[in-house]
Coordinates of C-alpha atoms in Angstrom, one line a residue:
E128 CA 81.4 -25.4 8.0
G129 CA 81.9 -21.7 8.2
W130 CA 79.5 -18.9 8.6
A131 CA 76.5 -21.2 7.6
S132 CA 77.0 -23.2 10.8
T133 CA 76.1 -20.3 13.1
H134 CA 74.7 -17.4 10.9
D135 CA 71.7 -16.9 8.6
A136 CA 73.4 -14.1 6.8
I137 CA 76.8 -12.7 6.0
P138 CA 77.5 -8.9 6.6
L139 CA 78.9 -7.3 3.5
G140 CA 79.1 -3.7 4.5
P141 CA 76.9 -1.0 6.3
N142 CA 73.1 -2.0 5.9
E143 CA 74.3 -4.8 3.5
T144 CA 73.9 -8.4 4.1
L145 CA 74.1 -11.9 2.1
Q146 CA 71.3 -14.2 3.1
L147 CA 72.5 -17.7 3.5
P148 CA 70.4 -20.8 2.6
P149 CA 68.3 -22.1 5.4
R150 CA 70.0 -25.0 7.3
S151 CA 68.5 -28.3 7.7
A152 CA 67.5 -29.6 11.0
A153 CA 70.4 -31.9 10.8
E154 CA 72.9 -28.9 10.3
A155 CA 71.4 -26.9 13.0
P156 CA 70.6 -29.1 15.9
D157 CA 68.1 -27.8 18.6
P158 CA 69.9 -26.8 21.8
E159 CA 66.8 -28.1 23.6
V160 CA 67.5 -31.6 22.2
V161 CA 71.1 -31.8 22.3
G162 CA 72.0 -29.7 25.4
F163 CA 75.9 -29.0 25.6
A164 CA 76.5 -31.0 22.4
Y165 CA 75.5 -27.9 20.6
P166 CA 78.4 -27.5 17.6
L167 CA 81.0 -25.1 18.7
P168 CA 81.1 -21.9 16.7
P169 CA 83.6 -21.4 13.7
V170 CA 86.7 -19.4 14.2
D171 CA 85.9 -15.8 13.8
F172 CA 86.0 -14.6 10.1
A173 CA 88.2 -11.8 10.8
V174 CA 91.0 -14.0 12.2
R175 CA 90.7 -17.1 10.2
N176 CA 94.0 -16.5 8.2
E177 CA 96.3 -18.3 10.3
R178 CA 99.4 -16.9 8.8
R179 CA 98.4 -13.4 10.0
Y180 CA 96.6 -14.6 13.1
P181 CA 98.2 -17.8 14.2
P182 CA 96.4 -19.8 16.7
P183 CA 97.9 -20.3 20.3
S184 CA 100.4 -23.0 20.5
Q185 CA 99.5 -26.1 22.8
E186 CA 102.4 -25.1 24.9
S187 CA 101.0 -21.6 25.7
M188 CA 97.4 -23.0 26.4
L189 CA 98.7 -25.4 28.8
K190 CA 100.7 -22.7 30.6
H191 CA 97.6 -20.5 30.4
M192 CA 95.4 -23.1 32.0
S193 CA 97.8 -24.2 34.6
A194 CA 97.8 -20.6 35.6
L195 CA 94.2 -20.3 35.9
I196 CA 93.9 -23.7 37.6
A197 CA 96.5 -22.6 40.2
S198 CA 94.7 -19.4 41.0
D199 CA 91.3 -19.1 43.1
L200 CA 88.8 -21.1 41.2
N201 CA 86.2 -18.5 41.8
T202 CA 83.3 -17.5 39.5
E203 CA 85.2 -15.2 37.5
T204 CA 88.1 -17.5 36.8
L205 CA 85.7 -20.3 35.9
G206 CA 83.9 -18.0 33.6
L207 CA 87.4 -17.3 31.8
I208 CA 87.8 -21.1 31.6
Y209 CA 84.6 -21.7 29.9
N210 CA 85.0 -18.9 27.4
E211 CA 88.2 -20.7 26.3
I212 CA 86.9 -23.9 26.0
N213 CA 83.7 -22.7 24.4
S214 CA 85.8 -20.4 22.0
N215 CA 85.5 -22.1 18.7
R216 CA 85.7 -25.4 17.0
R217 CA 89.5 -25.2 16.2
D218 CA 90.6 -23.9 19.6
G219 CA 88.0 -25.0 22.0
P220 CA 88.9 -28.7 22.1
R221 CA 92.6 -27.8 22.3
W222 CA 91.8 -25.6 25.2
Q223 CA 89.8 -28.3 26.8
D224 CA 92.8 -31.0 26.3
A225 CA 95.0 -28.4 27.8
L226 CA 92.5 -28.1 30.8
I227 CA 92.6 -31.8 31.5
E228 CA 96.6 -32.0 31.2
A229 CA 96.6 -29.1 33.7
G230 CA 94.6 -31.0 36.2
G231 CA 91.8 -28.9 35.7
A232 CA 89.1 -31.8 35.3
D233 CA 89.6 -33.5 38.6
Q234 CA 89.3 -30.1 40.3
L235 CA 86.0 -29.2 38.5
L236 CA 84.7 -32.7 39.3
A237 CA 85.8 -32.0 43.2
I238 CA 83.9 -28.6 43.2
C239 CA 80.8 -30.5 42.0
R240 CA 81.1 -33.4 44.6
S241 CA 81.6 -30.9 47.4
A242 CA 78.9 -28.6 46.6
D243 CA 75.3 -28.7 48.3
V244 CA 73.2 -29.6 45.2
G245 CA 70.5 -27.3 47.1
E246 CA 72.6 -24.2 47.2
A247 CA 71.4 -20.9 46.1
L248 CA 73.3 -19.8 43.0
S249 CA 71.7 -16.8 41.4
L250 CA 72.8 -13.6 42.8
Y251 CA 71.3 -10.7 41.2
N252 CA 72.0 -7.0 41.8
S253 CA 68.7 -5.4 41.3
Q254 CA 70.1 -1.9 42.0
Q255 CA 72.5 -2.1 39.2
N256 CA 70.5 -4.2 36.9
E257 CA 73.4 -6.7 36.5
S258 CA 73.1 -10.1 34.8
P259 CA 72.9 -13.0 37.3
S260 CA 76.3 -14.5 38.6
W261 CA 76.8 -18.0 39.4
T262 CA 78.4 -20.1 41.9
P263 CA 81.6 -22.3 41.0
H264 CA 79.3 -25.3 41.1
Y265 CA 77.3 -24.0 38.3
W266 CA 80.3 -22.9 36.2
A267 CA 82.0 -26.3 37.0
L268 CA 78.9 -28.3 35.8
A269 CA 78.6 -25.9 32.5
I270 CA 82.4 -26.4 31.6
L271 CA 82.1 -30.4 32.3
G272 CA 78.9 -30.4 30.3
R273 CA 80.2 -28.5 27.3
M274 CA 83.4 -30.8 27.3
V275 CA 81.5 -33.9 27.2
G276 CA 79.2 -32.6 24.4
T277 CA 82.0 -31.3 21.8
N278 CA 85.1 -33.3 22.4
E279 CA 85.6 -36.9 22.5
R280 CA 89.0 -37.2 24.0
A281 CA 87.6 -34.9 26.9
R282 CA 84.4 -37.1 26.8
R283 CA 86.0 -40.3 27.4
R284 CA 88.4 -39.0 30.1
L285 CA 85.5 -37.6 31.8
I286 CA 83.4 -40.5 31.6
E287 CA 86.2 -42.4 33.1
A288 CA 86.1 -40.1 36.0
D289 CA 82.4 -40.7 36.5
V290 CA 81.0 -37.3 35.2
S291 CA 77.9 -38.8 34.7
S292 CA 77.3 -39.2 38.5
V293 CA 78.2 -35.5 39.0
L294 CA 75.7 -34.3 36.2
L295 CA 73.0 -36.5 37.7
D296 CA 73.3 -35.2 41.1
G297 CA 73.1 -31.6 39.6
A298 CA 69.9 -32.5 37.9
K299 CA 68.3 -33.2 41.3
A300 CA 69.3 -29.9 42.7
R301 CA 66.5 -27.6 44.0
D302 CA 67.8 -24.5 42.2
P303 CA 66.3 -24.5 38.7
E304 CA 69.4 -22.9 37.0
L305 CA 71.8 -25.2 38.3
R306 CA 69.3 -28.2 37.5
E307 CA 68.9 -26.9 33.9
C308 CA 72.7 -26.7 33.6
A309 CA 73.2 -30.3 34.8
I310 CA 70.5 -31.4 32.4
C311 CA 72.1 -29.7 29.4
G312 CA 75.4 -31.7 30.6
L313 CA 73.3 -35.0 30.5
K314 CA 71.6 -34.2 26.8
G315 CA 75.0 -33.6 25.6
L316 CA 76.3 -36.8 27.0
I317 CA 73.6 -39.2 25.7
Q318 CA 74.1 -37.9 22.0
Y319 CA 77.1 -40.2 22.0
P320 CA 77.1 -44.1 22.2
E321 CA 79.8 -44.0 25.4
G322 CA 77.4 -41.6 27.0
R323 CA 74.4 -43.8 26.5
E324 CA 76.3 -46.6 28.2
R325 CA 76.3 -44.4 31.5
V326 CA 73.0 -42.5 31.2
T327 CA 70.3 -44.0 29.5
Y328 CA 67.1 -42.1 27.7
A329 CA 65.0 -43.4 30.7
T330 CA 67.3 -41.8 33.2
L331 CA 67.2 -38.5 31.4
I332 CA 63.4 -38.6 31.2
E333 CA 63.4 -39.2 35.1
C334 CA 65.6 -36.2 35.5
L335 CA 63.3 -34.1 33.3
G336 CA 60.3 -35.2 35.3
Y337 CA 62.0 -34.2 38.4
S338 CA 62.6 -30.7 37.3
S339 CA 59.0 -30.2 36.4
R340 CA 58.0 -31.0 40.2

């Protein structure tokens, strides 16, 4: 819990840090192994005092998510949604619940199902040296993968909606970034018994073999 979950040291002041004890493998799961089931970060230390910095209410979260879902679900909007559902271990699952209540999960699944798994997704502006920008399909897979990996309520709801088939289709994409994103979602899903009922280790290994071709 706290700083030790995501930090090796605590900043004390200018050029001063407190080194934390090394984490065990169980406390610091390898993202290469658990994919999108990697734990959400703790609430930022500066805003942990909930009296001074109260967390957003469920009502305000639902209102915000509903507004995002009602807008154009382009890469910018989906990136904002991802940032909210991935924010921290206190608020992230609540944002995910709000997203589902707003009907966003169904729209994300629809984006994935209507996408061409062979689409080109990285759009790199070499002149401005900007970071890659991803398609809605990529962002939808990332959001769904993070939800199944970090929130039991969301995971069960998405399993019922057959999210596993969406992730498996993405894992067969020709584009390596899109494929890797889907595989991270599958790795997250199989960390849980209900996920392994839909996707076996053998199926995941088959997908990893496909990605190495």
